[in-house]
Amino acid sequence: MANVVKQVGEYKLGALIIEGKTKQVYDLPSEPEHCVLLSKDRITAGDGVKAHDLKGKSIVSNKTTCKVFEILNSVGIKTSFVRQATENAFVSKKCQMIPIEWVTRRLATGSFLKRHPGVKEGYRFSPVKHETFFKDDANHDPQWSEEQIISAGFELNGLLIGENEVDYMTRVSILVFEVLEKVWQTRNCALIDMKIEFGVDNDGDILVADVIDSDSWRLWPSGDKRLMVDKQVYRNLTTVTQSDLDTVKRNFEWIADQLDHLLPPNDHLVVIIMGSPSDKDHCQKIRKYCEDLGLNVEVRVSSAHKTTQGTLKIVSHYESLNVKVVFIAVAGRSNGLGPVISGNTDFPVINCPPTTKDDVDRDIWSSLNVPSGLGCSTVLYPETAALCAAQSIALSNYVIWARLRSRRLVNYKSLPKADAEFKNK
Ligand SMILES: Nc1ncnc2c1ncn2[C@@H]1O[C@H](COP(=O)(O)OP(=O)(O)O)[C@@H](O)[C@H]1O
Ligand SMILES: [Mg+2]
């Protein structure tokens, strides 16, 4: 028999690695570290007991997954997603998959209520509730404790899944939930609960993998259960007519469409003003920290003491723009700059004077002991100034908020790693 090479778009597929209920995974000979996830026009529920063909479902699912993973990648969460390949396929890092579903819940509903009789639907978890289930269709995906996962001793691409790894995945699951919850808030939708899966790539890195689409979450527009638009609509059907299936598909399309309309808010600016060009190294450090957090930055030079009118003109210029501005004032010796700006604007002003250990005791007071009526704050380190500015902007910008949120997890992961290195010396 002739060898038929299967192709999607410009990608020549290799061997079928695995086929599940909703997609096929193929080798990608041109990119050996990667694979292609090809979605099927198939919807299933109840561990596959209920299943229907649903024309066009693969396209909506793929579109949703690609959009969600792009958001997660862009805010610094490590996922297996590489790029969209065609309308119903995407390229992913090839992983060995951890056979666990990681579930995070904001409100109690569904199976949680059955497992916890007495809890009313809508009970609000704060912090979010986290649960794990072993992927085992034949036994209806039993709930597993952390200890059971550790005891299973999964070893994938050379990585043993132990206590630290389970803890990390738990935290990433919560992070992913909180980020997507913020994303959906911008479309006035409440993310009720969701599940994700993890894989280990060839380098032994743990990545958010598989897919995140309308099979993965419960979403209630306006927080109203009656308006639900996720797969629960399908799960709830006792008989399934073509018109029911059309409704399910229309819902899924609506969700994918909402994600299309997520305009990344880009209406902010951090303005670093230095009193003298001699402060430029300090300002460069602040700029670098800001840019690493994804902030838009402009740097200016103006002295409130020597070019007072110029300083005020600069402030007026930024006030006239239709963007949210945070000023960072950098002035050594007597810091007139930050307090003068603060007295002439209602945008936040952060003083970050370039002090040294020899002059800090003397110079810092000009930033701290400001006249009544001023609301400027004072920090010493360039990184702190950037984080303060980012936190102000994050109040109305989910992308910056998500960057800050995912950064906290990177910090969290670094200490156990250092600890393990010292312990093993
Ligand atoms: N990046 C990846 N690399 C390798 N396998 C993957 C990747 N992402 C998902 N898979 C696997 O693809 C298979 C097919 O997915 P799916 O149809 O959802 O299966 P299931 O019915 O088991 O959930 C699953 O076993 C899943 O773990
Ligand atoms: Mg699956």
mmCIF file of N, CA, C and O in Angstrom, residues 321-387:
data_model
loop_
_atom_site.group_PDB
_atom_site.id
_atom_site.type_symbol
_atom_site.label_atom_id
_atom_site.label_comp_id
_atom_site.label_asym_id
_atom_site.label_seq_id
_atom_site.Cartn_x
_atom_site.Cartn_y
_atom_site.Cartn_z
ATOM 1 N N LEU A 321 -3.026 63.562 27.317
ATOM 2 C CA LEU A 321 -3.175 62.304 26.568
ATOM 3 C C LEU A 321 -4.299 61.492 27.204
ATOM 4 O O LEU A 321 -4.517 61.557 28.409
ATOM 5 N N ASN A 322 -4.957 60.701 26.397
ATOM 6 C CA ASN A 322 -6.063 59.917 26.949
ATOM 7 C C ASN A 322 -5.546 58.565 27.456
ATOM 8 O O ASN A 322 -6.019 57.514 27.040
ATOM 9 N N VAL A 323 -4.541 58.600 28.330
ATOM 10 C CA VAL A 323 -3.971 57.359 28.874
ATOM 11 C C VAL A 323 -3.793 57.497 30.379
ATOM 12 O O VAL A 323 -3.814 58.604 30.920
ATOM 13 N N LYS A 324 -3.617 56.312 31.016
ATOM 14 C CA LYS A 324 -3.405 56.321 32.479
ATOM 15 C C LYS A 324 -1.910 56.430 32.735
ATOM 16 O O LYS A 324 -1.145 55.571 32.301
ATOM 17 N N VAL A 325 -1.527 57.500 33.445
ATOM 18 C CA VAL A 325 -0.101 57.780 33.611
ATOM 19 C C VAL A 325 0.317 57.567 35.060
ATOM 20 O O VAL A 325 -0.416 57.914 35.986
ATOM 21 N N VAL A 326 1.488 56.963 35.237
ATOM 22 C CA VAL A 326 2.144 56.954 36.547
ATOM 23 C C VAL A 326 3.484 57.652 36.369
ATOM 24 O O VAL A 326 4.250 57.313 35.453
ATOM 25 N N PHE A 327 3.755 58.668 37.207
ATOM 26 C CA PHE A 327 5.050 59.349 37.148
ATOM 27 C C PHE A 327 5.999 58.713 38.156
ATOM 28 O O PHE A 327 5.608 58.403 39.283
ATOM 29 N N ILE A 328 7.244 58.533 37.738
ATOM 30 C CA ILE A 328 8.299 58.141 38.683
ATOM 31 C C ILE A 328 9.331 59.268 38.672
ATOM 32 O O ILE A 328 9.907 59.585 37.614
ATOM 33 N N ALA A 329 9.521 59.902 39.816
ATOM 34 C CA ALA A 329 10.427 61.056 39.896
ATOM 35 C C ALA A 329 11.776 60.621 40.453
ATOM 36 O O ALA A 329 11.845 59.972 41.498
ATOM 37 N N VAL A 330 12.818 60.960 39.715
ATOM 38 C CA VAL A 330 14.173 60.566 40.122
ATOM 39 C C VAL A 330 15.011 61.833 40.275
ATOM 40 O O VAL A 330 15.364 62.475 39.279
ATOM 41 N N ALA A 331 15.259 62.221 41.518
ATOM 42 C CA ALA A 331 16.075 63.415 41.746
ATOM 43 C C ALA A 331 16.928 63.206 42.987
ATOM 44 O O ALA A 331 16.422 62.792 44.035
ATOM 45 N N GLY A 332 18.217 63.467 42.882
ATOM 46 C CA GLY A 332 19.127 63.306 44.015
ATOM 47 C C GLY A 332 19.116 64.562 44.877
ATOM 48 O O GLY A 332 18.433 65.545 44.586
ATOM 49 N N ARG A 333 19.891 64.514 45.950
ATOM 50 C CA ARG A 333 19.950 65.614 46.934
ATOM 51 C C ARG A 333 18.528 66.005 47.355
ATOM 52 O O ARG A 333 17.756 65.150 47.743
ATOM 53 N N SER A 334 18.164 67.305 47.221
ATOM 54 C CA SER A 334 16.819 67.698 47.629
ATOM 55 C C SER A 334 15.849 67.372 46.495
ATOM 56 O O SER A 334 15.946 67.929 45.398
ATOM 57 N N ASN A 335 14.911 66.442 46.747
ATOM 58 C CA ASN A 335 13.977 66.038 45.689
ATOM 59 C C ASN A 335 12.786 66.990 45.658
ATOM 60 O O ASN A 335 11.792 66.774 46.336
ATOM 61 N N GLY A 336 12.919 68.040 44.842
ATOM 62 C CA GLY A 336 11.773 68.921 44.644
ATOM 63 C C GLY A 336 10.856 68.358 43.571
ATOM 64 O O GLY A 336 9.652 68.635 43.528
ATOM 65 N N LEU A 337 11.428 67.538 42.693
ATOM 66 C CA LEU A 337 10.721 67.098 41.485
ATOM 67 C C LEU A 337 9.418 66.330 41.776
ATOM 68 O O LEU A 337 8.347 66.724 41.293
ATOM 69 N N GLY A 338 9.547 65.263 42.564
ATOM 70 C CA GLY A 338 8.361 64.424 42.827
ATOM 71 C C GLY A 338 7.259 65.211 43.519
ATOM 72 O O GLY A 338 6.109 65.224 43.043
ATOM 73 N N PRO A 339 7.566 65.901 44.624
ATOM 74 C CA PRO A 339 6.516 66.671 45.304
ATOM 75 C C PRO A 339 5.911 67.756 44.411
ATOM 76 O O PRO A 339 4.696 67.976 44.460
ATOM 77 N N VAL A 340 6.702 68.430 43.595
ATOM 78 C CA VAL A 340 6.134 69.467 42.711
ATOM 79 C C VAL A 340 5.188 68.829 41.685
ATOM 80 O O VAL A 340 4.088 69.327 41.436
ATOM 81 N N ILE A 341 5.604 67.715 41.110
ATOM 82 C CA ILE A 341 4.703 67.035 40.147
ATOM 83 C C ILE A 341 3.428 66.611 40.880
ATOM 84 O O ILE A 341 2.308 66.841 40.414
ATOM 85 N N SER A 342 3.602 66.038 42.068
ATOM 86 C CA SER A 342 2.458 65.536 42.820
ATOM 87 C C SER A 342 1.471 66.649 43.172
ATOM 88 O O SER A 342 0.263 66.427 43.185
ATOM 89 N N GLY A 343 2.013 67.850 43.427
ATOM 90 C CA GLY A 343 1.135 68.972 43.757
ATOM 91 C C GLY A 343 0.404 69.533 42.553
ATOM 92 O O GLY A 343 -0.483 70.391 42.685
ATOM 93 N N ASN A 344 0.760 69.036 41.344
ATOM 94 C CA ASN A 344 0.177 69.610 40.130
ATOM 95 C C ASN A 344 -0.481 68.578 39.217
ATOM 96 O O ASN A 344 -0.720 68.853 38.037
ATOM 97 N N THR A 345 -0.722 67.376 39.756
ATOM 98 C CA THR A 345 -1.421 66.358 38.968
ATOM 99 C C THR A 345 -2.178 65.436 39.910
ATOM 100 O O THR A 345 -1.884 65.403 41.113
ATOM 101 N N ASP A 346 -3.154 64.693 39.351
ATOM 102 C CA ASP A 346 -3.842 63.703 40.175
ATOM 103 C C ASP A 346 -3.452 62.280 39.792
ATOM 104 O O ASP A 346 -4.031 61.319 40.286
ATOM 105 N N PHE A 347 -2.495 62.161 38.889
ATOM 106 C CA PHE A 347 -1.945 60.832 38.600
ATOM 107 C C PHE A 347 -1.000 60.428 39.740
ATOM 108 O O PHE A 347 -0.432 61.303 40.412
ATOM 109 N N PRO A 348 -0.786 59.119 39.942
ATOM 110 C CA PRO A 348 0.140 58.698 40.991
ATOM 111 C C PRO A 348 1.573 59.165 40.700
ATOM 112 O O PRO A 348 2.003 59.156 39.539
ATOM 113 N N VAL A 349 2.279 59.565 41.757
ATOM 114 C CA VAL A 349 3.693 59.946 41.637
ATOM 115 C C VAL A 349 4.486 59.108 42.631
ATOM 116 O O VAL A 349 4.137 59.041 43.815
ATOM 117 N N ILE A 350 5.511 58.439 42.116
ATOM 118 C CA ILE A 350 6.375 57.619 42.971
ATOM 119 C C ILE A 350 7.763 58.263 42.973
ATOM 120 O O ILE A 350 8.373 58.432 41.908
ATOM 121 N N ASN A 351 8.254 58.642 44.141
ATOM 122 C CA ASN A 351 9.624 59.139 44.235
ATOM 123 C C ASN A 351 10.566 57.952 44.331
ATOM 124 O O ASN A 351 10.358 57.057 45.156
ATOM 125 N N CYS A 352 11.600 57.951 43.500
ATOM 126 C CA CYS A 352 12.622 56.908 43.629
ATOM 127 C C CYS A 352 13.980 57.596 43.531
ATOM 128 O O CYS A 352 14.662 57.527 42.491
ATOM 129 N N PRO A 353 14.396 58.287 44.595
ATOM 130 C CA PRO A 353 15.633 59.069 44.530
ATOM 131 C C PRO A 353 16.856 58.155 44.429
ATOM 132 O O PRO A 353 16.866 57.083 45.042
ATOM 133 N N PRO A 354 17.850 58.575 43.674
ATOM 134 C CA PRO A 354 19.043 57.732 43.479
ATOM 135 C C PRO A 354 20.012 57.884 44.642
ATOM 136 O O PRO A 354 21.123 58.395 44.469
ATOM 137 N N THR A 355 19.591 57.452 45.800
ATOM 138 C CA THR A 355 20.440 57.658 46.975
ATOM 139 C C THR A 355 21.540 56.601 47.054
ATOM 140 O O THR A 355 21.432 55.530 46.459
ATOM 141 N N THR A 356 22.582 56.910 47.816
ATOM 142 C CA THR A 356 23.617 55.911 48.132
ATOM 143 C C THR A 356 23.575 55.708 49.634
ATOM 144 O O THR A 356 22.932 56.475 50.361
ATOM 145 N N LYS A 357 24.297 54.692 50.105
ATOM 146 C CA LYS A 357 24.209 54.438 51.553
ATOM 147 C C LYS A 357 24.810 55.595 52.348
ATOM 148 O O LYS A 357 24.477 55.795 53.509
ATOM 149 N N ASP A 358 25.652 56.400 51.712
ATOM 150 C CA ASP A 358 26.256 57.535 52.436
ATOM 151 C C ASP A 358 25.318 58.729 52.562
ATOM 152 O O ASP A 358 25.383 59.482 53.523
ATOM 153 N N ASP A 359 24.446 58.923 51.560
ATOM 154 C CA ASP A 359 23.624 60.146 51.616
ATOM 155 C C ASP A 359 22.138 59.881 51.888
ATOM 156 O O ASP A 359 21.352 60.814 52.025
ATOM 157 N N VAL A 360 21.741 58.600 51.996
ATOM 158 C CA VAL A 360 20.313 58.301 52.111
ATOM 159 C C VAL A 360 19.689 58.954 53.359
ATOM 160 O O VAL A 360 18.601 59.519 53.286
ATOM 161 N N ASP A 361 20.397 58.915 54.487
ATOM 162 C CA ASP A 361 19.826 59.460 55.730
ATOM 163 C C ASP A 361 19.524 60.946 55.601
ATOM 164 O O ASP A 361 18.562 61.454 56.161
ATOM 165 N N ARG A 362 20.365 61.624 54.861
ATOM 166 C CA ARG A 362 20.226 63.070 54.726
ATOM 167 C C ARG A 362 19.208 63.438 53.646
ATOM 168 O O ARG A 362 18.345 64.294 53.829
ATOM 169 N N ASP A 363 19.276 62.729 52.485
ATOM 170 C CA ASP A 363 18.499 63.162 51.308
ATOM 171 C C ASP A 363 17.066 62.636 51.266
ATOM 172 O O ASP A 363 16.198 63.240 50.638
ATOM 173 N N ILE A 364 16.818 61.509 51.930
ATOM 174 C CA ILE A 364 15.509 60.860 51.752
ATOM 175 C C ILE A 364 14.364 61.708 52.302
ATOM 176 O O ILE A 364 13.230 61.632 51.826
ATOM 177 N N TRP A 365 14.690 62.574 53.301
ATOM 178 C CA TRP A 365 13.620 63.325 53.959
ATOM 179 C C TRP A 365 12.911 64.292 53.018
ATOM 180 O O TRP A 365 11.729 64.595 53.192
ATOM 181 N N SER A 366 13.616 64.780 52.000
ATOM 182 C CA SER A 366 12.957 65.706 51.063
ATOM 183 C C SER A 366 11.861 64.982 50.267
ATOM 184 O O SER A 366 10.926 65.594 49.774
ATOM 185 N N SER A 367 11.979 63.648 50.143
ATOM 186 C CA SER A 367 10.934 62.872 49.457
ATOM 187 C C SER A 367 9.827 62.467 50.422
ATOM 188 O O SER A 367 8.668 62.329 50.027
ATOM 189 N N LEU A 368 10.221 62.260 51.694
ATOM 190 C CA LEU A 368 9.248 61.737 52.669
ATOM 191 C C LEU A 368 8.433 62.827 53.347
ATOM 192 O O LEU A 368 7.221 62.693 53.534
ATOM 193 N N ASN A 369 9.100 63.912 53.735
ATOM 194 C CA ASN A 369 8.444 64.927 54.564
ATOM 195 C C ASN A 369 7.825 65.998 53.670
ATOM 196 O O ASN A 369 8.288 67.130 53.607
ATOM 197 N N VAL A 370 6.766 65.602 52.955
ATOM 198 C CA VAL A 370 6.174 66.498 51.942
ATOM 199 C C VAL A 370 5.064 67.343 52.568
ATOM 200 O O VAL A 370 4.508 66.968 53.601
ATOM 201 N N PRO A 371 4.742 68.479 51.957
ATOM 202 C CA PRO A 371 3.670 69.324 52.487
ATOM 203 C C PRO A 371 2.329 68.570 52.515
ATOM 204 O O PRO A 371 2.143 67.594 51.767
ATOM 205 N N SER A 372 1.403 69.031 53.353
ATOM 206 C CA SER A 372 0.072 68.411 53.390
ATOM 207 C C SER A 372 -0.578 68.560 52.019
ATOM 208 O O SER A 372 -0.236 69.466 51.251
ATOM 209 N N GLY A 373 -1.476 67.668 51.696
ATOM 210 C CA GLY A 373 -2.185 67.765 50.416
ATOM 211 C C GLY A 373 -1.520 67.002 49.281
ATOM 212 O O GLY A 373 -2.094 66.874 48.205
ATOM 213 N N LEU A 374 -0.326 66.478 49.512
ATOM 214 C CA LEU A 374 0.351 65.722 48.448
ATOM 215 C C LEU A 374 0.245 64.214 48.729
ATOM 216 O O LEU A 374 0.333 63.797 49.875
ATOM 217 N N GLY A 375 0.093 63.446 47.655
ATOM 218 C CA GLY A 375 -0.087 61.994 47.838
ATOM 219 C C GLY A 375 1.025 61.161 47.256
ATOM 220 O O GLY A 375 0.837 59.974 47.001
ATOM 221 N N CYS A 376 2.211 61.767 47.027
ATOM 222 C CA CYS A 376 3.280 60.962 46.419
ATOM 223 C C CYS A 376 3.838 59.963 47.429
ATOM 224 O O CYS A 376 3.821 60.197 48.624
ATOM 225 N N SER A 377 4.321 58.838 46.900
ATOM 226 C CA SER A 377 4.925 57.820 47.753
ATOM 227 C C SER A 377 6.417 57.755 47.435
ATOM 228 O O SER A 377 6.851 58.287 46.403
ATOM 229 N N THR A 378 7.176 57.092 48.298
ATOM 230 C CA THR A 378 8.632 57.065 48.104
ATOM 231 C C THR A 378 9.162 55.653 48.278
ATOM 232 O O THR A 378 8.810 54.969 49.250
ATOM 233 N N VAL A 379 9.978 55.230 47.330
ATOM 234 C CA VAL A 379 10.632 53.921 47.420
ATOM 235 C C VAL A 379 12.120 54.113 47.120
ATOM 236 O O VAL A 379 12.509 55.110 46.514
ATOM 237 N N LEU A 380 12.930 53.130 47.516
ATOM 238 C CA LEU A 380 14.384 53.298 47.337
ATOM 239 C C LEU A 380 14.934 52.577 46.116
ATOM 240 O O LEU A 380 15.915 53.007 45.538
ATOM 241 N N TYR A 381 14.325 51.452 45.743
ATOM 242 C CA TYR A 381 14.965 50.603 44.739
ATOM 243 C C TYR A 381 14.255 50.681 43.386
ATOM 244 O O TYR A 381 13.013 50.732 43.333
ATOM 245 N N PRO A 382 15.011 50.654 42.304
ATOM 246 C CA PRO A 382 14.401 50.712 40.966
ATOM 247 C C PRO A 382 13.341 49.636 40.753
ATOM 248 O O PRO A 382 12.275 49.905 40.194
ATOM 249 N N GLU A 383 13.595 48.420 41.237
ATOM 250 C CA GLU A 383 12.611 47.352 41.042
ATOM 251 C C GLU A 383 11.302 47.672 41.781
ATOM 252 O O GLU A 383 10.209 47.446 41.257
ATOM 253 N N THR A 384 11.451 48.226 42.989
ATOM 254 C CA THR A 384 10.236 48.562 43.764
ATOM 255 C C THR A 384 9.428 49.631 43.039
ATOM 256 O O THR A 384 8.190 49.561 42.996
ATOM 257 N N ALA A 385 10.127 50.608 42.471
ATOM 258 C CA ALA A 385 9.414 51.679 41.758
ATOM 259 C C ALA A 385 8.621 51.089 40.591
ATOM 260 O O ALA A 385 7.452 51.430 40.370
ATOM 261 N N ALA A 386 9.255 50.178 39.844
ATOM 262 C CA ALA A 386 8.585 49.565 38.688
ATOM 263 C C ALA A 386 7.378 48.740 39.147
ATOM 264 O O ALA A 386 6.299 48.795 38.541
ATOM 265 N N LEU A 387 7.554 47.986 40.239
ATOM 266 C CA LEU A 387 6.442 47.160 40.724
ATOM 267 C C LEU A 387 5.279 48.017 41.221
ATOM 268 O O LEU A 387 4.119 47.710 40.955
#
